[in-house]
Each structure stands twice: as structure tokens, then as C-alpha cells.
mmCIF file of C-alpha atoms and ligand atoms in Angstrom:
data_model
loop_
_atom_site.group_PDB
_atom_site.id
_atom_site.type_symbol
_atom_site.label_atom_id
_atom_site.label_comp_id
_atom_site.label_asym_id
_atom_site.label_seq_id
_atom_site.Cartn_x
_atom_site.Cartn_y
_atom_site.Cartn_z
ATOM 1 C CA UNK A 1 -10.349 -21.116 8.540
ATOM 2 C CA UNK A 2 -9.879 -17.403 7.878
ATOM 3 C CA UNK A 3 -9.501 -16.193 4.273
ATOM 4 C CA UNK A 4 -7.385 -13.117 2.952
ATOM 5 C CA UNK A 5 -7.846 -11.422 -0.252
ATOM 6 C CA UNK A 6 -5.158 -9.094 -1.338
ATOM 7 C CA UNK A 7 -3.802 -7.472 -4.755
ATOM 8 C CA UNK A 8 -0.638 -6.927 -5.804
ATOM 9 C CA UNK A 9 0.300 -10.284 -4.978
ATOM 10 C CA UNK A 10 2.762 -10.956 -7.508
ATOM 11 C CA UNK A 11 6.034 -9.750 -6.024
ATOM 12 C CA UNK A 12 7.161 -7.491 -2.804
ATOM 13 C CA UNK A 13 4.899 -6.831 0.193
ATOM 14 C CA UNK A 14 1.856 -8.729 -0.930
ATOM 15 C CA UNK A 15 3.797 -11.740 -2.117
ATOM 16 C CA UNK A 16 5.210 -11.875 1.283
ATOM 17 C CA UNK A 17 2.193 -11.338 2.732
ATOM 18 C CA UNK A 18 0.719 -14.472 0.853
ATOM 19 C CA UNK A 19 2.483 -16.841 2.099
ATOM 20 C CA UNK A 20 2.944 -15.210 6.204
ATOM 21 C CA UNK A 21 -0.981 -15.721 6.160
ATOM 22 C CA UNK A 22 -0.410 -19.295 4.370
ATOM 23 C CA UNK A 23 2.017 -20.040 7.038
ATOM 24 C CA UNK A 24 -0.408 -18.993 9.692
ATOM 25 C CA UNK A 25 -3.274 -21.571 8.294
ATOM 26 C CA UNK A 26 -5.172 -18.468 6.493
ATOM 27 C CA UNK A 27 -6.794 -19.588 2.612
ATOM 28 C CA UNK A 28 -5.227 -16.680 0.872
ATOM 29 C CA UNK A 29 -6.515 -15.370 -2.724
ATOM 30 C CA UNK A 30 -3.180 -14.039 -3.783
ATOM 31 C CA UNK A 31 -4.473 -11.555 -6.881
ATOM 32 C CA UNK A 32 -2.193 -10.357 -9.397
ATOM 33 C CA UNK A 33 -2.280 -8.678 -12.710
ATOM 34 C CA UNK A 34 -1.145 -11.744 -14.359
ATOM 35 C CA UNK A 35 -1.382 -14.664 -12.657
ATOM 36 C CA UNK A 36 1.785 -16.526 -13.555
ATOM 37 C CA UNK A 37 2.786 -19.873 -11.316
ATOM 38 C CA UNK A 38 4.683 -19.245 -8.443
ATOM 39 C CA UNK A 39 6.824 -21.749 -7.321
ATOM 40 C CA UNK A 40 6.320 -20.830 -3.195
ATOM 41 C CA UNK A 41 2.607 -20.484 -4.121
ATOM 42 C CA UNK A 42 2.376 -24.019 -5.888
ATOM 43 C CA UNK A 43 3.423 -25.213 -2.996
ATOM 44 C CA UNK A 44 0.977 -24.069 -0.742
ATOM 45 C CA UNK A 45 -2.354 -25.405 -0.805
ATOM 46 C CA UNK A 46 -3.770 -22.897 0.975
ATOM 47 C CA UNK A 47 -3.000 -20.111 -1.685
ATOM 48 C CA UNK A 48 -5.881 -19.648 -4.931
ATOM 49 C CA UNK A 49 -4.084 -17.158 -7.509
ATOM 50 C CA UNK A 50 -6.674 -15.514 -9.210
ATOM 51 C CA UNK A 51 -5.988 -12.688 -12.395
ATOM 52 C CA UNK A 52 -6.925 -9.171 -11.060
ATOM 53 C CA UNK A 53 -5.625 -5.910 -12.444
ATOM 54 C CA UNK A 54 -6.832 -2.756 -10.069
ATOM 55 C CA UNK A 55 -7.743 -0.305 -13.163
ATOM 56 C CA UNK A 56 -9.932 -2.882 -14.702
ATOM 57 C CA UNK A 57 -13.465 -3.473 -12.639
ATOM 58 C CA UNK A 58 -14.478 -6.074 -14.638
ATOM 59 C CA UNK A 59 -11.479 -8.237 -13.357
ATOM 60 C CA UNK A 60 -11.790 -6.565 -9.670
ATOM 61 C CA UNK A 61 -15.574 -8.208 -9.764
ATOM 62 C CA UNK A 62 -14.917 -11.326 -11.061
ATOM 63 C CA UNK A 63 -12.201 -12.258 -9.082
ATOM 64 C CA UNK A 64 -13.880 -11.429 -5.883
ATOM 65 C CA UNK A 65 -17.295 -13.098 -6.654
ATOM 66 C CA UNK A 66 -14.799 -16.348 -7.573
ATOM 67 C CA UNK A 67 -13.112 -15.534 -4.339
ATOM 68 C CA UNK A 68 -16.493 -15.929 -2.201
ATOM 69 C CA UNK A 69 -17.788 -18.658 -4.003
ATOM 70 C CA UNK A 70 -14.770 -20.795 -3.587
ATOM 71 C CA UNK A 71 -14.555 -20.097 -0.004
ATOM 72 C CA UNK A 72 -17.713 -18.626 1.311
ATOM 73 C CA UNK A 73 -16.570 -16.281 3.153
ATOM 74 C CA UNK A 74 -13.824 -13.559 2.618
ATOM 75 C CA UNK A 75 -12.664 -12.034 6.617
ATOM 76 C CA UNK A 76 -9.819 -9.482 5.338
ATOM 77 C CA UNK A 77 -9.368 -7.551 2.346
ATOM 78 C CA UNK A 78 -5.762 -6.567 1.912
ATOM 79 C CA UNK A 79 -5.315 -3.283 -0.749
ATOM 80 C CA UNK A 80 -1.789 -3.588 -1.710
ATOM 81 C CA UNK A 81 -1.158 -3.587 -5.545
ATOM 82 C CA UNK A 82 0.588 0.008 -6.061
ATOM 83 C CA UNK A 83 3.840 1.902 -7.342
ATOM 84 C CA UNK A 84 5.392 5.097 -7.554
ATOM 85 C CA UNK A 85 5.224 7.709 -10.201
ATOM 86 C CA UNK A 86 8.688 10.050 -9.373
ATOM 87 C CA UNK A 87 9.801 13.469 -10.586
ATOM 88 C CA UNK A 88 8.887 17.339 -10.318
ATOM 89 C CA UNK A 89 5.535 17.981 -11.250
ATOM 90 C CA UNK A 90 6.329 20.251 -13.900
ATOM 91 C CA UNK A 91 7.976 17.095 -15.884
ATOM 92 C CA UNK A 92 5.046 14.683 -15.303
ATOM 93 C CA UNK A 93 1.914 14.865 -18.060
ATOM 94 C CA UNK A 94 -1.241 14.699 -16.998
ATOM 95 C CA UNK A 95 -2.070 10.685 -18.171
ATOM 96 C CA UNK A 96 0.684 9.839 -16.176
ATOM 97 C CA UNK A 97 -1.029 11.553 -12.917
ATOM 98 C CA UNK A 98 -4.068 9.755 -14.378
ATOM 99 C CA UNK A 99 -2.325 6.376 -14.594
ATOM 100 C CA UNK A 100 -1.010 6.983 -10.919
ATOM 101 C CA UNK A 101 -4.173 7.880 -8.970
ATOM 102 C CA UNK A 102 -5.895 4.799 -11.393
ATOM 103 C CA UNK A 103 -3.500 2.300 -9.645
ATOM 104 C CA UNK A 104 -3.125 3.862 -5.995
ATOM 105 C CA UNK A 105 -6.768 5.765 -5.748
ATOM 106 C CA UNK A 106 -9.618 4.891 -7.207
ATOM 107 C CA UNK A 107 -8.019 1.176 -7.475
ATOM 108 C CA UNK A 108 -8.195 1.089 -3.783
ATOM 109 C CA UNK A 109 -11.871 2.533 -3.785
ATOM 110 C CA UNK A 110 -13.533 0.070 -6.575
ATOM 111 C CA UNK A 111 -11.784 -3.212 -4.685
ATOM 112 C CA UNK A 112 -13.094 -1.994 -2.005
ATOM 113 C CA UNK A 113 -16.420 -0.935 -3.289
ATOM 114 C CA UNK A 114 -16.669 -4.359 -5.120
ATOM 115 C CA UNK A 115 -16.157 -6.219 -1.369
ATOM 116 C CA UNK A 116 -18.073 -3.962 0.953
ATOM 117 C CA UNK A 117 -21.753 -5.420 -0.027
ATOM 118 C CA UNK A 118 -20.118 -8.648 1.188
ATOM 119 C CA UNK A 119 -18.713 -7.368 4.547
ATOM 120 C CA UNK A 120 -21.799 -5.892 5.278
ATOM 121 C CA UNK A 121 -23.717 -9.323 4.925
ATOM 122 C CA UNK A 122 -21.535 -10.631 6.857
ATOM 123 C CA UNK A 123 -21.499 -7.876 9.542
ATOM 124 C CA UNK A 124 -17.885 -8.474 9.774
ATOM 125 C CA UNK A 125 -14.801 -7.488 7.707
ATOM 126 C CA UNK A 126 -11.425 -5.816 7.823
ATOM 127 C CA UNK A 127 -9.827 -3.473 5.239
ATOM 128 C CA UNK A 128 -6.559 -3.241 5.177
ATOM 129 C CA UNK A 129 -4.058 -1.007 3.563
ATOM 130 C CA UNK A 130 -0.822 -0.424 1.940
ATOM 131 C CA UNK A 131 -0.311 3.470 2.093
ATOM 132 C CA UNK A 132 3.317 4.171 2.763
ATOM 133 C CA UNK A 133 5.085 6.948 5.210
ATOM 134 C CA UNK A 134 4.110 9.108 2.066
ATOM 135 C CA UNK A 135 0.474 8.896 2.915
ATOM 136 C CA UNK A 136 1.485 10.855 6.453
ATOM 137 C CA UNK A 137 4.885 13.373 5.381
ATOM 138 C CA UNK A 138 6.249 13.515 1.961
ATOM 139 C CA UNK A 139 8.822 13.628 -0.131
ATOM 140 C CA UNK A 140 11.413 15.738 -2.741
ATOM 141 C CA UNK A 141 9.822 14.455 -6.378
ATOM 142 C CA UNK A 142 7.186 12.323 -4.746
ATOM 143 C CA UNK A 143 4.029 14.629 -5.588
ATOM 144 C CA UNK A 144 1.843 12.901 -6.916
ATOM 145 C CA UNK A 145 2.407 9.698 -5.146
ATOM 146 C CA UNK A 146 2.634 11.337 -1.721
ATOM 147 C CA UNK A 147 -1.234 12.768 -2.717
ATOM 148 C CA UNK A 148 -2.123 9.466 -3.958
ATOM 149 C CA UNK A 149 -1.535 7.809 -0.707
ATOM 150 C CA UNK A 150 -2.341 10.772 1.442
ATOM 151 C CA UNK A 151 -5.800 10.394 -0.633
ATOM 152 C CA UNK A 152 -6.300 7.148 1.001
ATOM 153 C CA UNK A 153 -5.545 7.993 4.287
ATOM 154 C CA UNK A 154 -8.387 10.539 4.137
ATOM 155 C CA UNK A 155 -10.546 8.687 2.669
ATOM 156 C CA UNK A 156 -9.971 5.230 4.581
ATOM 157 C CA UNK A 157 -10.343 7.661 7.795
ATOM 158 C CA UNK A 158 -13.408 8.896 6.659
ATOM 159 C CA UNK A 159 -14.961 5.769 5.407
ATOM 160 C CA UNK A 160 -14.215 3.858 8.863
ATOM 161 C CA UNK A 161 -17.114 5.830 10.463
ATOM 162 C CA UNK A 162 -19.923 4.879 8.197
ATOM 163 C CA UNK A 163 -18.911 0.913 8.105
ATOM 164 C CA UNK A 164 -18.675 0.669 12.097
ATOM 165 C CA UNK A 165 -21.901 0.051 12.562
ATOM 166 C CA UNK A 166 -21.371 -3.045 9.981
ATOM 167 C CA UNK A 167 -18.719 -4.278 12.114
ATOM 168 C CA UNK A 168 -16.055 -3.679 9.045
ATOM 169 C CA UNK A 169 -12.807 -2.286 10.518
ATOM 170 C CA UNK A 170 -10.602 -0.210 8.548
ATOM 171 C CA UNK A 171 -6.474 -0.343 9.084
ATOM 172 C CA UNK A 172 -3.438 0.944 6.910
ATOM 173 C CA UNK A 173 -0.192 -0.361 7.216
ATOM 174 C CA UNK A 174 2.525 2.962 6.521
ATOM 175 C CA UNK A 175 5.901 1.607 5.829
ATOM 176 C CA UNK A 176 8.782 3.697 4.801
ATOM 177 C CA UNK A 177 11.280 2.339 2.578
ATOM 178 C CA UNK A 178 10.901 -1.658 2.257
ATOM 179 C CA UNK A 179 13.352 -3.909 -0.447
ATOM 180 C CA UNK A 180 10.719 -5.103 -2.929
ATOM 181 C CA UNK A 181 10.249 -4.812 -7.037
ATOM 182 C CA UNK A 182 9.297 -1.202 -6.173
ATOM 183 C CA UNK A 183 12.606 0.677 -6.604
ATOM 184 C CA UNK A 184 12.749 -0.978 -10.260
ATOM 185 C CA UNK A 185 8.811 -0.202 -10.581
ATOM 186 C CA UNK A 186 9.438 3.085 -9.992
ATOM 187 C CA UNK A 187 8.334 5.596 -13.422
ATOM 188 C CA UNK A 188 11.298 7.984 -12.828
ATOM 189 C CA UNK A 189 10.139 11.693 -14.949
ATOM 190 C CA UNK A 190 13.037 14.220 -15.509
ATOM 191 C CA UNK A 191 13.091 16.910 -18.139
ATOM 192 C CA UNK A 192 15.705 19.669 -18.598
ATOM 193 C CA UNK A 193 14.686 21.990 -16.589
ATOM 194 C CA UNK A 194 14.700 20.099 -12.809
ATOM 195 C CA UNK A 195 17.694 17.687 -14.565
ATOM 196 C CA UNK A 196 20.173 18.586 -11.896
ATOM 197 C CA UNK A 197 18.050 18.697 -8.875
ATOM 198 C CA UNK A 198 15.950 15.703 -10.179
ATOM 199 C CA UNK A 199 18.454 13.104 -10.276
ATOM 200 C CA UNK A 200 20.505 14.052 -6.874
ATOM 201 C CA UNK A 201 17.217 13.688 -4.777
ATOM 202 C CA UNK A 202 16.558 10.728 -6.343
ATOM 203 C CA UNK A 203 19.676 9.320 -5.491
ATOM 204 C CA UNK A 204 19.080 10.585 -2.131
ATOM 205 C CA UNK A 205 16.066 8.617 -1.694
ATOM 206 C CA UNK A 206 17.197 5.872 -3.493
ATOM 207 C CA UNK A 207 20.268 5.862 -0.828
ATOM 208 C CA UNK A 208 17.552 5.316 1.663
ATOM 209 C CA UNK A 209 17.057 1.040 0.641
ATOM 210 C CA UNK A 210 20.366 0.182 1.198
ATOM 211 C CA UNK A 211 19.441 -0.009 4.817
ATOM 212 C CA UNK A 212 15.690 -1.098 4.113
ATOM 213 C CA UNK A 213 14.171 -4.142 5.558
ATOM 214 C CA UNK A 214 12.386 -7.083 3.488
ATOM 215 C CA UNK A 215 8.772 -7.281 2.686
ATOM 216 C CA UNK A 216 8.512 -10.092 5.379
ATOM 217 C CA UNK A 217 8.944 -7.262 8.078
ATOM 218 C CA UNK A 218 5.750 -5.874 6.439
ATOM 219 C CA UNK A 219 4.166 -9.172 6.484
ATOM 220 C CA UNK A 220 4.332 -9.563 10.507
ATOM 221 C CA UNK A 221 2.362 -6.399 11.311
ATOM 222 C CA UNK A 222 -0.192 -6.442 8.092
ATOM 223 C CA UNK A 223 -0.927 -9.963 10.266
ATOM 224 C CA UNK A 224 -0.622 -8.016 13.521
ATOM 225 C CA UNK A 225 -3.598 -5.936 11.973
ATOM 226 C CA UNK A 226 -5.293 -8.377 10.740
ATOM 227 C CA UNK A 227 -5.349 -10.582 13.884
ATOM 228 C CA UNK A 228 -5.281 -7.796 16.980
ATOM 229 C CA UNK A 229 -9.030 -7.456 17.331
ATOM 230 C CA UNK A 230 -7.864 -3.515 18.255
ATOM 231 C CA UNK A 231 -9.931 -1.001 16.408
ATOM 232 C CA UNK A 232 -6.322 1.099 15.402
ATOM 233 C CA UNK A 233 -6.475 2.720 12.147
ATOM 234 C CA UNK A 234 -2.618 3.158 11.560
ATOM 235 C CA UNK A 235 0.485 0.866 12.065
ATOM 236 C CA UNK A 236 4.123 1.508 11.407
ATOM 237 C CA UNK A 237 4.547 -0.674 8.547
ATOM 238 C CA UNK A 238 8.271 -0.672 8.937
ATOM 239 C CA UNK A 239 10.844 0.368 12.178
ATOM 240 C CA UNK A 240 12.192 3.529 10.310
ATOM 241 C CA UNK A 241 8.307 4.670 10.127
ATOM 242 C CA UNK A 242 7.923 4.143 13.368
ATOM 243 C CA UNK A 243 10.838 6.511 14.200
ATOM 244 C CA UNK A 244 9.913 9.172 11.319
ATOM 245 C CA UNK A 245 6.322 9.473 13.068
ATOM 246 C CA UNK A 246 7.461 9.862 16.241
ATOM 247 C CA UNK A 247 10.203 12.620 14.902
ATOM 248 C CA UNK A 248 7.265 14.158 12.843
ATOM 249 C CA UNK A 249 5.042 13.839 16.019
ATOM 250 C CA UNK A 250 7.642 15.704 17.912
ATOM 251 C CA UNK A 251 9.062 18.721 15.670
ATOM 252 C CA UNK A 252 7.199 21.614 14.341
ATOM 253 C CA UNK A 253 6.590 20.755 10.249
ATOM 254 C CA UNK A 254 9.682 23.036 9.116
ATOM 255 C CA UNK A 255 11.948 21.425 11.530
ATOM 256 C CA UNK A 256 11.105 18.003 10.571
ATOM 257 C CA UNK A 257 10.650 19.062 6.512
ATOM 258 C CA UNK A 258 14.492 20.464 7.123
ATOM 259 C CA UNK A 259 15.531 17.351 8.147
ATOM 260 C CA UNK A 260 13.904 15.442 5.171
ATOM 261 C CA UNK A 261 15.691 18.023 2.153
ATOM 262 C CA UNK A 262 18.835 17.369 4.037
ATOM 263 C CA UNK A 263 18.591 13.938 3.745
ATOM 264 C CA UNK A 264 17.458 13.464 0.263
ATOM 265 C CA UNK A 265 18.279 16.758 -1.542
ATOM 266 C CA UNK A 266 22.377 16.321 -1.196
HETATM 267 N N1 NAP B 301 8.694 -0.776 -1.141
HETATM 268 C C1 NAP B 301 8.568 0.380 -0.521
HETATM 269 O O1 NAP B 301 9.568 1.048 -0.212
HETATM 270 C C2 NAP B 301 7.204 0.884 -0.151
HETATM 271 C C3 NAP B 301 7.121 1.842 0.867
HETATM 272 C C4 NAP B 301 5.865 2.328 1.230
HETATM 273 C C5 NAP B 301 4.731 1.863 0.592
HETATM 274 N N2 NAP B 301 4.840 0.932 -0.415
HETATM 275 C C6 NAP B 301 3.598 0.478 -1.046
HETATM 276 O O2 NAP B 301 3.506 -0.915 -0.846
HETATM 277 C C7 NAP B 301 2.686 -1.499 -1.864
HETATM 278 C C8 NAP B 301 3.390 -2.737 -2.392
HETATM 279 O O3 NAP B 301 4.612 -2.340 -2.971
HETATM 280 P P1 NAP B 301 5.903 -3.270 -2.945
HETATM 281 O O4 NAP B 301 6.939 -2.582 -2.157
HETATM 282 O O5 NAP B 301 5.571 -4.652 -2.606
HETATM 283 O O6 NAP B 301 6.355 -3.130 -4.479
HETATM 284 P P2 NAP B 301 6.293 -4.180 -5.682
HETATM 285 O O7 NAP B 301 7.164 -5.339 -5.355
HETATM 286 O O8 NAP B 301 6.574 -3.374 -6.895
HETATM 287 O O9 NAP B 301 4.781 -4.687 -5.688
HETATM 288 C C9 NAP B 301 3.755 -3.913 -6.219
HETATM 289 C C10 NAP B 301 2.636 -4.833 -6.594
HETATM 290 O O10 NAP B 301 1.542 -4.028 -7.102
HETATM 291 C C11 NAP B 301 1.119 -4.622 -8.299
HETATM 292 N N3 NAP B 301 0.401 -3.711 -9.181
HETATM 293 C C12 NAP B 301 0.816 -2.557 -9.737
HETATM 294 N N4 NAP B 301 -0.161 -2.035 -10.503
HETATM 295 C C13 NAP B 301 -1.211 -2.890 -10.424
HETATM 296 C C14 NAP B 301 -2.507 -2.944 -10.978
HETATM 297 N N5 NAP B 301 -2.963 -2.000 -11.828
HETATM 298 N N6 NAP B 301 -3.339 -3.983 -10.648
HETATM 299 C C15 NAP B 301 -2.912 -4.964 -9.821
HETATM 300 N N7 NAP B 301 -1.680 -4.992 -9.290
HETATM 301 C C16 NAP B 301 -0.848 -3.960 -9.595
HETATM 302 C C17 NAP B 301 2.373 -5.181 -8.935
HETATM 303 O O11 NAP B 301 2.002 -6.115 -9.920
HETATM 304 P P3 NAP B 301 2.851 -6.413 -11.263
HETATM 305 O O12 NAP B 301 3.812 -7.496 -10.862
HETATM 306 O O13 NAP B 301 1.818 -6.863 -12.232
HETATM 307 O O14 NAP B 301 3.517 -5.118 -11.658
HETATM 308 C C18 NAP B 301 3.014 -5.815 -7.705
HETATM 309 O O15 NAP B 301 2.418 -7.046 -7.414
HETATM 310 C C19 NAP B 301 2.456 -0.401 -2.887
HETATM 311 O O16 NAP B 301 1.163 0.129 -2.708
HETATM 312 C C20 NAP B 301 3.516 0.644 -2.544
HETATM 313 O O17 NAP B 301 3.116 1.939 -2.909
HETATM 314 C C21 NAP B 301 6.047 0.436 -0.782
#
């Protein structure tokens, strides 16, 4: 039986993800910052919740070593746990960049440190990842989150050339705007200055979920990545990323950033 790590399990994308792979006969190690009882995860064998909090490596290490030793053998790592810091940069401090590239950077990089020693044993492994459609175009007020994913992209890009000869395969899943915790999750920064413009993009974007799709969308294709056997680095995580890439694909960067400021910035 195949087993699936993944982080950020709690709530959203990774909780759906949990129990798709359950569903599909995987062993899942649903990890979570605190790792409360939940009721569709009692009910599944087949899911292990395990306490594991991104910024903290001691907790990254421990859950993964309990992780292999329970099952042997770990096949996918899914990155997932994340959120969004919003606002203009002027009205964000520095600890709260800090706090955002902890989380959505070098969280990414020391789970994925902490596994890679066993993929490599194993001369087999998958990484995949949540980045967003913020990790390919970005966003009024998303800054710093927009970098923070876009830093993954590079670096997952990167890092899939020195683990192919290890047989570990890197993928991240981009979706656009999915109905999860992460609306409320967002840390919305305003200050007097950007007040007015501030809070009528983020309406705009916030407009943008009343059309979004559940988590379990993103569930089907983090499995389609996991299970393809295709050596693709990025899917669509969501339709309306699918369409926004091919739009961005198509249009010359001040066409398509137009477009977005019209959208958001009403
Ligand atoms: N929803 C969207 O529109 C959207 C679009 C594109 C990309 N994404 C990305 O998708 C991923 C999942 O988000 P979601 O939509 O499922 O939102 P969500 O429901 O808010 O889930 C986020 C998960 O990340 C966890 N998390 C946050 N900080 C953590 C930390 N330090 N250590 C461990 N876990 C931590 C949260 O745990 P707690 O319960 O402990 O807070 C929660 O389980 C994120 O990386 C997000 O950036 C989301």
C-alpha cells in the first residue's frame, strides 16, 4: 500500500486531500499543527494524525521519522500547510514578512530537507506542492505571498534536476482561488495611507470565492500527480488556473496585468 505524508492537514486542501488518498486505499499521515480528532479521520483507518508545525524542525523530524517507522516506507510527500499574509508592502513589518516566508518558504525546504535522505534510500519519491496561481502571476496586495510561492516554484524547479538521478520527482499543484479556512486565515495589513485602495482590492479578490470550487477539486489532481507516473512539474490546481495560464500564456504581461487591476482594483 502506498503512503502519503502531507502538512497542513487540519482543514482545506490537505484535509481533503487526506481522506481522497484514504478513499483511494493510500495510509495517509495527515500532519497538523495540532493534532485534534477529526471525526472523518477517526473513521478511517487508514489515516495516522501526527502533531507537526512547519516553523518548528524539531516537530518536522519527529513526525517524519514516526511516519517511516510506522509504515516503512513514505512514496509521496505532500507540502501543503500555508496562508496568506495581505496588504501593501509599505503597511506590513518586517516579522510579519518573516512569519510569512517561515510558513510558505523555508517550511517547504526543511520538510523537505528532513524527507529527502529517505527518498534517496529508497531511489524513489515524489514531492508535491501547494503553490497557488500566485507562485506563476500575482496579485494587488499579495506581495509578499505572491514571492513566497513564486520562491518555491524556483526553487522546486531547480531542485528537480539534482534529485532525478534519485528517481525523486518533483510536482506543484497551482490553484487559484479554492473555498477552504484560507479566506478567514488570511492576516489582512492596512494602515492609513493605502486605507482606500487597500480595502477595495481586497474586496475585489475576495469577490473572486464566491464562484470558487471546494478543496475536493484540489484533491483529484494532487492524486492525478501523485499517481500519473508523468514527469510534469506543474498542474492547474483548479479550472480558473487553468484558464488564467492559458490567458497569461497568450497576452503580452501588460495586457494580461490590465486585466487582473480591472478585476480586483474596482
Ligand atoms: N484556498 C485558496 O484559495 C488557495 C489558492 C491557492 C493556493 N492555496 C494554498 O493552498 C495551501 C492550503 O491552503 P487551504 O486553501 O487549504 O487553506 P486552509 O484551509 O487555511 O489550510 C491551511 C493549512 O495550513 C496549515 N498551516 C498554517 N501554518 C502552518 C504551520 N506553521 N505548520 C503547519 N501547518 C500550518 C493550517 O493549519 P492550522 O489549522 O493549524 O492553522 C491549515 O491546515 C496553502 O499553501 C495555500 O497558500 C490556497
Amino acid at each position: 500500500m502506498n503512503t502519503l505524508l502531507i502538512t497542513g492537514a487540519s482543514t482545506g486542501i490537505g484535509r481533503a486531500t487526506a481522506i481522497y488518498f484514504a478513499d483511494k486505499g493510500w495510509n495517509v499521515i495527515a500532519t497538523m499543527r495540532n493534532a485534534v480528532q477529526d471525526v472523518a479521520f477517526v473513521q478511517k483507518t487508514n489515516i495516522t494524525c501526527l502533531q507537526l508545525d512547519v516553523t518548528n524542525p524539531a516537530s518536522i523530524e519527529s513526525a517524519v521519522q514516526q511516519a517511516i517507522g510506522k509504515f516503512g516506507k513514505i512514496d509521496v510527500l505532500f507540502n501543503n500547510a500555508g496562508y496568506a499574509l495581505a496588504g501593501a508592502f509599505e503597511a506590513v513589518t518586517e516579522s510579519q514578512i518573516r512569519k510569512q516566508f517561515e510558513t510558505n518558504v523555508f517550511g517547504v525546504m526543511n520538510v523537505t530537507r528532513a524527507i529527502l535522505p529517505h527518498f534517496r534510500t529508497n531511489h524513489a519519491g515524489i514531492v508535491l506542492n501547494t503553490t497557488s496561481s500566485g507562485g506563476i502571476i500575482t496579485f494587488p496586495l499579495y506581495s509578499v505571498y505572491n514571492s513566497s510561492k513564486w520562491a518555491i516554484e524556483g526553487f522546486m524547479e531547480s531542485l528537480q534536476f539534482e534529485l532525478r538521478q534519485f528517481g525523486i520527482v518533483i510536482k506543484n499543484i497551482e490553484p487559484a482561488s479554492v473555498k477552504s479556512e484560507f479566506v478567514e486565515n488570511i492576516e489582512f495589513i492596512s494602515n492609513p495611507v493605502y486605507d482606500n485602495y487597500s480595502r477595495s482590492a481586497q474586496k475585489g479578490t475576495l469577490d473572486g470565492y464566491k464562484n470558487a470550487p471546494t478543496a475536493d477539486v484540489v484533491a483529484k489532481i494532487v492524486y492525478k500527480a501523485a499517481t500519473d507516473g508523468e514527469k510534469k512539474l506543474r498542474y492547474a490546481g483548479t479550472p480558473q488556473a487553468r484558464l488564467v495560464f492559458f490567458m497569461r500564456w497568450l497576452l503580452p504581461l501588460k495586457w494580461f496585468n490590465s486585466i487582473i487591476a480591472k478585476q480586483i482594483e474596482k
